[in-house]
XYZ file of C-alpha atoms in Angstrom:
702
model
C 19.495 20.584 -11.724
C 18.984 23.025 -14.625
C 21.749 22.189 -17.170
C 21.367 25.506 -18.994
C 22.316 27.284 -15.764
C 25.255 24.994 -14.961
C 27.331 25.506 -18.105
C 30.467 26.658 -16.305
C 30.427 23.847 -13.750
C 29.726 21.219 -16.401
C 32.496 22.580 -18.625
C 35.061 21.950 -15.913
C 34.534 18.213 -16.203
C 36.040 15.803 -18.721
C 34.552 15.895 -22.196
C 34.740 12.129 -22.635
C 33.894 9.065 -20.601
C 36.497 7.659 -18.193
C 38.839 5.110 -19.825
C 37.848 1.465 -19.696
C 34.414 -0.110 -19.781
C 32.508 -0.222 -16.492
C 32.143 -3.591 -14.832
C 28.707 -4.907 -13.809
C 29.326 -4.249 -10.104
C 30.728 -0.740 -10.593
C 28.524 2.082 -9.277
C 26.243 3.571 -11.913
C 24.602 6.305 -9.849
C 23.553 7.312 -6.349
C 19.929 8.206 -5.746
C 18.467 9.530 -2.541
C 15.553 8.128 -0.598
C 14.137 9.557 2.602
C 13.567 6.165 4.242
C 11.518 5.767 7.397
C 13.589 8.291 9.370
C 12.995 11.183 6.985
C 16.775 11.782 6.656
C 17.885 11.374 3.020
C 20.093 8.362 2.315
C 22.143 7.983 -0.845
C 21.576 4.557 -2.416
C 24.525 3.476 -4.582
C 23.275 1.343 -7.477
C 25.534 -0.780 -9.759
C 25.284 -1.076 -13.539
C 24.060 -4.673 -13.418
C 21.056 -3.663 -11.316
C 19.855 -1.253 -14.002
C 20.372 -3.819 -16.755
C 18.482 -6.458 -14.770
C 15.549 -4.023 -14.393
C 14.922 -3.416 -18.107
C 16.757 -6.095 -20.133
C 15.922 -9.802 -20.290
C 12.989 -9.339 -17.968
C 9.889 -11.464 -17.574
C 7.453 -8.777 -16.436
C 7.698 -6.258 -19.287
C 8.841 -6.222 -22.906
C 10.041 -2.916 -24.374
C 11.184 -2.611 -28.001
C 11.871 -0.056 -30.746
C 8.158 0.297 -31.521
C 7.335 1.371 -27.952
C 6.880 4.830 -26.500
C 7.682 5.132 -22.816
C 6.314 8.015 -20.762
C 8.647 9.762 -18.356
C 6.558 11.019 -15.457
C 8.973 10.621 -12.566
C 11.312 13.293 -11.325
C 14.884 12.183 -12.211
C 15.619 12.164 -8.478
C 12.941 9.487 -7.998
C 13.974 5.874 -8.640
C 11.051 5.182 -10.994
C 12.923 7.324 -13.529
C 15.502 4.520 -13.757
C 12.850 2.275 -15.278
C 11.502 4.996 -17.566
C 14.782 6.404 -18.905
C 16.821 3.217 -19.245
C 13.810 1.105 -20.153
C 13.497 3.270 -23.252
C 17.150 3.978 -24.056
C 18.488 0.432 -23.572
C 15.719 -1.031 -25.748
C 15.675 1.501 -28.596
C 12.283 2.886 -27.599
C 11.048 6.470 -27.718
C 11.014 8.418 -24.410
C 8.419 11.169 -23.976
C 8.604 13.446 -20.913
C 5.194 14.350 -19.506
C 5.077 17.694 -17.637
C 4.028 17.465 -14.007
C 1.140 19.877 -14.597
C -0.233 17.453 -17.191
C 0.363 14.356 -15.072
C -1.644 15.652 -12.109
C -4.602 16.700 -14.283
C -6.318 13.379 -15.123
C -8.146 14.531 -18.253
C -5.116 16.319 -19.666
C -3.038 13.259 -18.857
C -5.480 10.971 -20.670
C -5.268 13.236 -23.708
C -1.451 13.155 -23.584
C -1.427 9.342 -23.506
C -3.541 9.229 -26.651
C -1.726 12.102 -28.408
C 1.784 10.755 -27.774
C 0.739 7.144 -28.396
C 2.204 6.030 -25.077
C 2.597 2.245 -24.921
C 4.454 1.810 -21.619
C 3.751 3.774 -18.489
C 4.529 3.697 -14.768
C 2.436 5.731 -12.314
C 2.554 5.931 -8.556
C -0.397 4.442 -6.718
C -1.629 7.875 -5.641
C -1.607 9.133 -9.230
C -3.179 5.891 -10.470
C -6.041 6.348 -7.986
C -6.566 9.962 -9.042
C -6.729 9.060 -12.741
C -8.933 6.020 -12.093
C -11.428 8.203 -10.237
C -11.947 10.729 -13.014
C -10.920 9.004 -16.258
C -10.661 5.247 -15.630
C -10.467 4.528 -19.373
C -7.364 6.722 -19.773
C -5.027 3.718 -19.703
C -6.876 1.755 -22.399
C -4.581 2.772 -25.319
C -1.458 1.490 -23.506
C 0.115 -1.928 -23.881
C 1.580 -2.012 -20.364
C 0.686 0.119 -17.362
C 2.606 -0.417 -14.138
C 1.545 1.087 -10.815
C 2.887 0.861 -7.277
C 4.731 2.656 -4.532
C 2.261 2.383 -1.641
C -0.892 0.561 -0.582
C -3.426 0.403 -3.396
C -7.174 1.016 -3.307
C -8.719 -2.139 -4.850
C -11.846 -0.256 -5.887
C -9.818 2.022 -8.172
C -8.135 -0.935 -9.855
C -11.555 -2.484 -10.433
C -12.739 0.811 -11.969
C -9.920 0.673 -14.525
C -10.584 -2.983 -15.339
C -14.263 -2.230 -15.950
C -13.732 0.946 -17.973
C -11.286 -0.570 -20.428
C -7.897 -1.680 -19.165
C -4.563 -1.609 -20.968
C -3.413 -4.850 -22.522
C -1.436 -5.546 -19.337
C -1.998 -3.930 -15.931
C 0.861 -4.699 -13.535
C 1.005 -4.034 -9.799
C 4.700 -3.680 -8.963
C 6.639 -3.401 -5.737
C 10.213 -2.595 -4.860
C 12.316 -0.340 -2.651
C 14.989 1.960 -4.035
C 17.586 -0.372 -2.507
C 16.421 -3.124 -4.894
C 16.451 -0.848 -7.965
C 12.855 0.177 -8.479
C 10.969 -3.122 -8.904
C 11.370 -6.498 -7.205
C 7.927 -8.103 -7.720
C 5.057 -7.912 -10.175
C 1.451 -9.062 -10.431
C -0.532 -9.169 -13.671
C -3.922 -7.872 -12.497
C -6.855 -9.343 -14.415
C -9.624 -9.042 -11.802
C -10.276 -7.720 -8.292
C -12.715 -9.510 -5.931
C -15.598 -7.311 -4.800
C -14.589 -7.156 -1.133
C -10.816 -7.195 -1.673
C -8.751 -5.437 0.987
C -5.707 -5.201 -1.268
C -4.187 -6.241 -4.580
C -1.239 -8.667 -4.299
C 2.239 -7.571 -5.319
C 2.797 -10.961 -6.950
C 6.096 -12.759 -7.419
C 9.740 -11.889 -7.973
C 10.859 -10.445 -11.292
C 13.622 -12.207 -13.213
C 17.026 -12.188 -11.492
C 15.484 -11.336 -8.136
C 14.694 -13.473 -5.114
C 11.990 -12.376 -2.697
C 11.432 -13.948 0.717
C 8.954 -13.427 3.537
C 10.920 -13.942 6.729
C 10.011 -14.641 10.330
C 11.854 -12.736 13.095
C 14.324 -15.644 13.350
C 15.241 -15.219 9.673
C 13.541 -18.413 8.496
C 10.885 -18.402 5.737
C 7.371 -17.675 6.954
C 4.633 -20.214 6.287
C 1.818 -19.333 3.840
C -0.487 -16.837 5.509
C 2.042 -15.967 8.221
C 3.103 -12.290 8.273
C 6.798 -11.566 7.974
C 9.366 -9.111 6.670
C 10.186 -8.936 2.968
C 13.811 -9.771 2.195
C 15.206 -9.310 -1.320
C 18.264 -10.874 -2.965
C 19.663 -10.898 -6.493
C 21.515 -8.661 -8.928
C 19.122 -5.763 -8.382
C 20.466 -4.920 -4.934
C 22.232 -1.634 -4.303
C 25.870 -1.759 -3.225
C 25.487 0.276 -0.041
C 24.353 3.618 1.322
C 26.559 6.586 0.496
C 28.508 7.512 3.627
C 26.161 5.390 5.711
C 26.570 4.501 9.332
C 27.086 0.857 10.251
C 23.534 0.778 11.635
C 22.008 1.948 8.361
C 24.021 -0.513 6.279
C 22.842 -3.278 8.628
C 19.766 -3.552 6.395
C 22.076 -5.361 3.953
C 22.969 -8.744 5.415
C 24.452 -12.066 4.351
C 22.264 -14.905 5.559
C 21.116 -18.446 4.902
C 17.416 -18.709 4.150
C 15.677 -22.059 4.421
C 18.896 -24.068 4.170
C 20.033 -22.375 0.942
C 23.638 -21.206 0.527
C 24.409 -17.798 2.054
C 23.203 -14.872 -0.020
C 23.207 -11.113 0.320
C 19.799 -9.807 1.394
C 18.201 -6.421 1.780
C 15.760 -6.413 4.699
C 13.088 -3.973 3.605
C 11.159 -3.282 6.798
C 8.029 -4.051 4.763
C 5.616 -6.706 5.962
C 3.869 -9.250 3.760
C 2.547 -12.784 3.622
C 2.346 -15.524 1.024
C -1.144 -16.235 -0.281
C -2.326 -19.738 -1.070
C -2.024 -18.993 -4.807
C 1.708 -18.269 -4.478
C 1.420 -14.487 -4.727
C 2.728 -12.103 -2.081
C 0.277 -9.830 -0.281
C 1.732 -6.552 0.976
C 0.763 -5.701 4.574
C 2.485 -2.352 5.038
C 5.698 -1.123 6.587
C 6.860 -2.148 10.004
C 6.647 1.536 10.847
C 3.077 1.535 9.484
C 2.198 -0.885 12.246
C 1.381 0.913 15.462
C 0.631 -0.262 18.953
C -2.340 1.200 20.794
C -2.709 0.036 24.386
C -0.970 -3.240 23.782
C -2.783 -4.034 20.519
C -0.759 -4.051 17.295
C -2.696 -2.287 14.566
C -2.016 -2.041 10.849
C -3.006 1.478 9.822
C -3.396 0.137 6.302
C -6.223 -2.136 7.470
C -7.984 0.863 8.997
C -7.527 2.764 5.739
C -8.825 -0.195 3.732
C -12.025 -0.423 5.771
C -12.702 3.299 5.375
C -11.832 3.338 1.666
C -14.474 0.698 0.891
C -17.253 3.129 1.831
C -18.788 4.523 -1.393
C -18.749 8.051 0.023
C -14.964 8.025 0.440
C -12.456 8.963 -2.241
C -9.160 8.754 -0.332
C -8.005 8.159 3.228
C -4.840 8.287 5.319
C -4.756 7.014 8.900
C -2.188 8.205 11.418
C -1.411 7.768 15.092
C -1.663 10.787 17.387
C -0.860 11.202 21.066
C 2.244 10.642 23.144
C 0.934 8.722 26.163
C -1.039 5.502 26.493
C -4.149 7.415 27.538
C -4.016 9.935 24.676
C -2.736 7.674 21.882
C -5.443 7.385 19.243
C -5.999 6.787 15.540
C -6.982 9.752 13.386
C -8.329 9.216 9.866
C -8.003 11.967 7.258
C -10.721 11.378 4.688
C -11.504 12.927 1.303
C -15.172 12.691 0.328
C -16.113 11.136 -2.999
C -18.359 14.123 -3.667
C -16.668 17.257 -2.309
C -19.767 19.402 -2.892
C -22.000 17.202 -0.711
C -21.936 16.800 3.084
C -19.696 13.976 4.355
C -21.557 10.639 4.554
C -23.292 10.434 7.924
C -23.248 6.632 8.028
C -19.468 6.190 7.824
C -18.989 5.652 11.556
C -21.947 3.280 11.710
C -20.540 1.259 8.808
C -17.076 1.105 10.371
C -18.578 -0.119 13.637
C -19.663 -3.257 11.768
C -16.235 -4.094 10.366
C -13.561 -2.701 12.697
C -12.774 -3.984 16.191
C -12.762 -1.302 18.875
C -8.955 -0.827 19.101
C -8.837 -0.067 15.360
C -11.710 2.414 15.366
C -10.554 5.953 14.483
C -11.055 8.328 17.391
C -11.393 11.178 14.920
C -12.405 11.409 11.288
C -11.145 14.636 9.741
C -12.602 15.569 6.359
C -10.125 17.370 4.096
C -10.276 18.481 0.426
C -7.414 16.223 -0.671
C -4.416 14.269 0.571
C -1.071 16.084 0.240
C 1.519 14.370 -1.964
C 5.307 14.596 -1.824
C 7.669 14.917 -4.776
C 7.567 11.147 -5.312
C 3.799 11.159 -5.694
C 3.199 9.437 -2.350
C 0.983 10.659 0.468
C 2.940 13.143 2.587
C 1.702 12.281 6.066
C 3.815 14.992 7.657
C 1.864 17.604 5.668
C -1.531 16.479 6.976
C -3.269 19.131 9.113
C -2.497 18.989 12.813
C -5.106 17.638 15.197
C -5.250 18.936 18.752
C -7.176 17.579 21.701
C -10.001 20.045 21.374
C -12.996 19.703 19.078
C -14.477 16.321 18.322
C -14.296 16.065 14.549
C -15.587 12.531 14.357
C -19.318 12.608 14.725
C -20.669 15.813 13.260
C -22.587 18.272 15.449
C -22.636 16.948 19.039
C -25.996 16.636 20.769
C -25.784 18.639 24.022
C -26.708 17.190 27.433
C -30.365 17.398 28.446
C -30.109 17.316 32.236
C -27.544 17.665 35.061
C -26.707 13.944 35.015
C -25.781 13.993 31.318
C -23.914 17.289 31.836
C -21.819 15.656 34.559
C -21.114 12.578 32.428
C -20.108 14.723 29.432
C -17.670 16.606 31.663
C -16.214 13.344 32.923
C -15.914 11.948 29.376
C -14.052 15.087 28.283
C -11.685 14.966 31.256
C -10.941 11.266 30.817
C -10.448 11.494 27.060
C -8.739 14.902 26.945
C -11.333 16.190 24.462
C -13.885 18.985 24.110
C -17.221 19.130 22.352
C -18.437 15.642 23.245
C -22.145 14.988 22.719
C -24.461 12.587 24.516
C -24.483 10.097 21.636
C -20.706 9.986 21.226
C -19.245 6.678 22.332
C -16.406 6.368 24.817
C -14.439 3.823 22.801
C -14.956 5.475 19.432
C -13.524 8.702 20.850
C -10.237 7.024 21.707
C -11.111 5.482 25.048
C -9.863 2.018 25.875
C -10.773 -0.679 28.324
C -8.265 0.238 31.034
C -9.222 3.908 30.770
C -12.847 2.795 31.144
C -11.906 0.884 34.293
C -10.311 4.000 35.767
C -13.317 6.075 34.707
C -15.660 3.660 36.505
C -13.506 3.604 39.643
C -13.319 7.406 39.770
C -17.078 7.705 39.247
C -17.850 5.346 42.117
C -15.360 7.033 44.430
C -16.740 10.517 43.746
C -20.477 9.770 43.508
C -20.970 6.560 45.467
C -22.657 4.990 42.414
C -21.074 1.769 41.153
C -20.577 1.862 37.377
C -19.620 -1.686 36.319
C -17.757 -2.245 33.074
C -20.576 -4.518 31.943
C -22.754 -1.388 31.715
C -20.303 0.105 29.210
C -20.229 -3.262 27.418
C -23.942 -2.696 26.653
C -23.849 1.049 25.826
C -20.774 3.266 26.175
C -22.446 6.551 25.191
C -23.258 9.338 27.649
C -26.972 8.876 26.963
C -26.823 5.123 27.498
C -24.946 5.335 30.787
C -27.197 8.138 32.026
C -30.298 6.079 31.281
C -28.853 3.061 33.113
C -28.130 5.252 36.146
C -31.619 6.825 36.067
C -33.488 3.535 36.109
C -31.099 1.917 38.576
C -30.185 -0.940 36.237
C -26.420 -0.864 36.715
C -26.373 -3.790 39.114
C -28.637 -5.784 36.829
C -26.297 -5.932 33.843
C -25.997 -9.531 32.783
C -23.128 -11.758 33.802
C -23.750 -13.462 30.459
C -24.424 -11.249 27.427
C -26.324 -12.795 24.501
C -25.052 -11.676 21.088
C -27.025 -12.875 18.039
C -29.177 -15.182 20.237
C -31.603 -15.887 17.378
C -28.979 -17.440 15.133
C -29.564 -20.992 13.944
C -26.066 -22.414 14.397
C -24.836 -24.365 17.386
C -24.332 -21.819 20.245
C -20.835 -20.691 21.164
C -20.272 -19.848 24.831
C -17.229 -17.563 25.183
C -15.607 -16.872 28.557
C -13.442 -13.901 27.595
C -11.455 -13.836 30.852
C -10.721 -10.101 30.564
C -11.230 -9.378 34.249
C -9.282 -6.122 34.013
C -10.811 -4.507 30.989
C -14.240 -5.871 30.160
C -13.743 -8.103 27.122
C -14.940 -5.502 24.651
C -13.251 -7.412 21.818
C -16.118 -9.919 22.093
C -18.376 -7.606 20.069
C -15.975 -7.716 17.124
C -15.619 -11.488 17.485
C -19.403 -11.907 17.335
C -19.541 -9.753 14.193
C -16.794 -11.821 12.594
C -18.669 -15.040 13.390
C -21.729 -13.673 11.583
C -25.359 -12.902 12.466
C -26.418 -16.557 12.257
C -24.001 -17.594 15.019
C -25.405 -17.324 18.581
C -22.694 -16.129 20.960
C -23.083 -15.997 24.734
C -20.335 -13.851 26.249
C -19.560 -14.891 29.822
C -18.046 -12.093 31.907
C -15.552 -12.978 34.633
C -16.358 -12.223 38.246
C -15.364 -8.789 39.448
C -16.527 -6.749 36.449
C -20.010 -6.118 37.848
C -20.427 -8.234 40.971
C -18.761 -7.469 44.277
C -18.934 -11.091 45.430
C -16.057 -13.051 43.915
C -15.958 -16.844 44.411
C -12.657 -18.222 45.607
C -12.516 -21.273 43.313
C -12.808 -21.900 39.592
C -15.505 -24.501 40.346
C -17.656 -21.929 42.137
C -17.128 -19.353 39.384
C -18.291 -21.836 36.739
C -21.311 -22.930 38.793
C -22.410 -19.318 39.252
C -22.125 -18.514 35.550
C -23.863 -21.778 34.620
C -27.071 -20.518 36.236
C -26.922 -17.296 34.230
C -26.211 -19.175 30.996
C -29.052 -21.667 31.440
C -31.468 -18.793 32.082
C -30.653 -17.410 28.621
C -29.967 -20.631 26.707
C -31.596 -23.516 28.631
C -30.413 -26.362 26.418
C -27.448 -27.249 24.218
C -25.550 -28.608 22.528
C -22.947 -25.962 23.405
C -19.442 -25.327 22.125
C -17.605 -23.705 25.027
C -14.425 -21.647 24.777
C -12.299 -19.417 26.936
C -9.307 -17.126 26.558
C -6.478 -16.929 29.096
C -7.901 -17.484 32.600
C -11.330 -17.812 30.973
C -10.187 -21.186 29.631
C -10.253 -22.566 33.182
C -13.848 -21.441 33.761
C -14.848 -22.651 30.272
C -13.382 -26.105 30.905
C -15.151 -26.378 34.267
C -18.373 -25.036 32.736
C -18.213 -27.837 30.164
C -17.818 -30.384 32.970
C -20.931 -29.039 34.721
C -22.962 -29.053 31.496
C -21.972 -32.649 30.771
C -22.921 -33.574 34.339
C -26.403 -32.186 33.747
C -26.861 -34.317 30.640
C -26.077 -31.644 28.042
C -23.926 -32.270 24.996
C -20.660 -30.365 24.579
C -19.160 -31.310 21.183
C -15.973 -29.316 21.776
C -14.129 -27.113 24.236
C -11.770 -24.412 22.918
C -8.978 -23.221 25.220
C -7.136 -20.157 23.972
C -3.550 -19.304 24.945
C -3.905 -20.608 28.493
C -1.606 -22.329 30.948
C -2.834 -25.783 31.937
C -4.669 -26.636 35.181
C -2.390 -27.987 37.858
C 0.703 -26.390 36.355
C 1.624 -23.502 38.616
C 4.628 -22.279 36.643
C 4.008 -18.840 35.194
C 1.194 -18.015 37.594
C 1.474 -15.188 40.074
C -0.089 -16.245 43.372
C 0.141 -12.747 44.847
C -1.276 -10.987 41.803
C 1.634 -8.540 41.833
C 2.465 -9.330 38.219
C -0.552 -7.329 37.061
C 1.433 -4.104 37.318
C 4.238 -5.452 35.132
C 1.832 -6.872 32.541
C -0.112 -3.624 32.277
C 3.051 -1.567 32.031
C 4.290 -3.806 29.196
C 1.016 -3.266 27.363
C 1.271 0.486 27.819
C -1.640 0.914 30.230
C 0.255 2.341 33.194
C -0.352 1.364 36.798
C -3.459 -0.735 37.555
C -6.007 0.413 40.100
C -6.361 -1.209 43.518
C -9.468 -3.007 42.255
C -7.534 -4.539 39.353
C -4.739 -5.707 41.617
C -7.253 -7.235 44.027
C -9.009 -9.070 41.186
C -5.676 -10.361 39.883
C -4.746 -11.601 43.354
C -8.023 -13.516 43.776
C -8.101 -14.952 40.283
C -4.500 -16.143 40.216
C -5.000 -17.965 43.501
C -8.116 -19.691 42.116
C -6.211 -20.718 38.989
C -3.286 -22.009 41.031
C -5.585 -24.229 43.095
C -7.659 -25.576 40.175
C -6.674 -29.061 39.006
C -9.315 -29.995 36.465
C -10.541 -33.498 35.741
C -10.490 -35.349 32.407
C -13.596 -34.843 30.262
C -15.138 -36.899 27.484
C -14.847 -34.045 24.990
C -12.829 -32.979 21.979
C -10.408 -30.239 23.025
C -9.190 -27.543 20.631
C -6.011 -25.873 21.904
C -5.499 -22.472 20.248
C -2.058 -21.065 20.784
C -0.524 -17.757 19.652
C 2.695 -18.027 17.663
C 4.419 -15.819 20.255
C 3.067 -17.721 23.261
C 5.339 -18.701 26.121
C 2.843 -21.312 27.375
C 3.156 -23.895 24.596
C 4.801 -26.312 27.059
C 1.362 -26.691 28.653
C -0.242 -28.231 25.545
C 0.453 -31.851 26.532
C -1.074 -31.244 29.966
C -4.217 -29.951 28.277
C -4.296 -32.978 25.948
C -4.299 -35.323 28.945
C -7.599 -33.807 30.113
C -9.649 -34.682 27.008
C -10.772 -37.650 24.926
C -9.119 -36.133 21.855
C -7.338 -32.889 21.101
C -6.012 -30.758 18.280
C -3.618 -27.808 18.261
C -4.146 -24.643 16.216
C -1.287 -22.109 16.181
C -2.279 -18.645 14.965
C -0.119 -15.578 14.232
C 0.039 -12.904 16.915
C 0.600 -12.595 20.630
C -1.607 -13.212 23.657
C -3.686 -10.077 22.995
C -3.737 -9.779 19.203
C -4.683 -13.446 18.887
C -8.298 -12.545 19.750
C -8.377 -8.893 18.694
C -7.842 -6.813 15.531
C -6.983 -8.915 12.437
C -6.202 -11.903 14.641
C -9.828 -11.983 15.710
C -10.876 -12.988 12.201
C -8.485 -15.952 12.239
C -9.762 -16.937 15.686
C -13.331 -16.645 14.402
C -12.398 -18.896 11.484
C -11.198 -21.575 13.934
C -14.467 -21.342 15.871
C -16.527 -21.603 12.680
C -14.563 -24.676 11.642
C -15.083 -26.386 15.010
C -18.829 -25.732 14.876
C -19.076 -26.801 11.222
C -17.384 -30.120 12.018
C -19.598 -30.669 15.050
C -22.674 -30.017 12.926
C -21.456 -32.409 10.228
C -21.078 -35.120 12.897
C -24.682 -34.565 13.940
C -23.788 -32.943 17.274
C -26.003 -29.927 16.601
C -29.227 -31.918 16.514
C-alpha cells in the first residue's frame, strides 16, 4: 500500500481509535502466508501474541538505547518483531531499503552508519552477507536469523570473522507469531549438517510429536507442535480442513491445550535443543525410500566449490521420479568443480544421489527472502546436466548400451562413464533393464554385475570378457580393514542390495564388510531350503575370508540365511560373537508370509515400483516357501534384534529370543526400507559398530 496514493480511501475511515481498550485475545491484524499449498491464507493474530513476542521475553532485550533495523516487507511476519519490538520498547526503528539489504557491502555500511543494534535477517540473506562480508554483523548487539534451513558453514564464517554480541538462530511459523524457538549460537562443529533451532521462547511451549500425538523420544523425528499465547486465533475465512492445523489435545498426560501443528519435522538432541529436519512437504518419496531434500542439500553445500544449493523432485511416475540439484558455484568465474559428484558418492546413499546437477548463477528469492523453488529453471528429460561433457561410445557394444540406458532412463546425452543409478535409475528399473537385455540379446546381465560397476563402460567390459556369470555371490567391501569382519546378507532378492555400498561407507574404511547376495540375482540355480542357501554361500564366504571371528547379520529374509550361516560357522569351529537380525519375521512363524509369492506385486506397488517382472515373482515364490519351511535351531550366540519403529513384525521378537543364548532389542526410526537406507542407514551402521566394539572389548576379536 502507498499511503500517499490512498488519501481519499483513508479519509473515509474514522479519525480516532474505536471506543474501549482492546482485550488481549482481540484480533490485532491479519497477515497472509502462502503455506505449503501456495494459496494465500490470512492468519489472524491477537494482541497478546504480539506483546508476548517483544515484551518480557527471554531471548532478546530491546530498550530505548537500541536501534532496530526494519528489513522485512510489512506484509511479511518478521516485520511484527521489527516494528513492535522497537515501538513497544521505546527503541529507534530504521527502515533499510531493499536495494541496500540485498547488496552485502552496502548493507554492512548501513549497519555501521545507522548504529544498528538489533537485526533480523532471513537465512538466505544471512548466507549472502556471510559469504561476502562476514564481519558485517560485528557492530550489532543481537542478530537473529531464520526462516529456512541454514548453511552451517556460513554461520561459522560469521563466528570467525567477528560475530555480534549475540547471534540467535530463531524458528517460528506465522501462525505462532514470528518466533517460537531460539538458539544462542556460539560455535558450529566442523562437519555440522545443521544448526539447532534451540528451545521455546518465553510464554511458548514447543513439542516434537509422534504420529499418535505423543511426545517423541530424544533423537526420534516428529512433527513440531506449538502452544502458548503466541498462537494465531484462526485463518481468515478458512475452510474446516485448513483450521484443522489448530487442535486441542493432551500431550504427555498434561491438561488439554490448544496446539498448532506446523507440518515441520524435528527431533530433540541429547543436549535438550531442537534440531530442525525440514517440512513434511520437504520430505519426498523416491521408489519407496523417504528422502529429506534438506539432507541432500546439506551434503552438497559442504563442498568448498558450492555457494548455494536447492534440491527438488522432478518426474511424475516411479520410473522418472528423480532428484535435481540446482547449485551456485562458489566462484562464478571458474568452471564448476569436477569432483562434486565423486565427493557426493562418498557421503550419499544411492536413492539420495541427485540425478542431475544444474549449475545456475544464483537461487531465486521470493518477497519473503526465501528460496522460490517455483522460479527455478525447468528441467526436461533431455540433456544430461550432471556430469559435464559425456564421453561418446567407442564401439557398437557401447553404442547399444548407451541407447538402452537412454531409453530406460528417459534421457539423452548419456556418456560411457555415466552411472545408471546416479542418472536417476533405481534397483527395480535395473532389474527390468537386465531382463529386457537378456530377452533381446540372449546375454544374461545379472544385477550383481551392476553392483560392481553400473556405468556403460563397466558393463560393456564385463560383457566383452565374458565375466558376467563370474560375479561374486559374496562381495568384499573394505576387506583389508582391521576390525572384526561383518558378514551382511542383504536379502534384497528383487533389487540387488545396492544400499550395501552406502552401509559399508558409513561403517568406515577400517571395517571389513562381506556382502552376501541372495540366490537368484546372478545364479539360475536356486536352492529350495534356507539350509542349502546358507551352505552354498558359506563356501563363497570362506574362499574370501577363511577364518573368523565373524559378526553375521541379515535384513528381512536375509536374516534367515544369516542365522543359518552362523549355525554352520559355529559347527565348523569358528567363533560368531553376535548375530544381527533386522526387521525379520521369526523362523517357524508362518503368519505374514506369502507361500505363493503373489504378495510381491502388492508390495512393489505400495513402494511405487509398478508391476514386478516374471523373474521377480518366481524368486518371491521360491524364497517365501523356503522361509515358511525353515524352523531354525537354538544357537549359543548373542542375538541383536533390530526392529523398525513402523514394523508390523514386532510380535516375532520373543520367538527370536528363544533361539539364542542372550538377546537385545534395538528399535530404530523408519520403516522396513528406510531402516537400512538413507539417513536410517547411519543409525543401523551405529548399531553394527556398537556390537563389534563390545565383541572386541570382550576379547572375541582375537
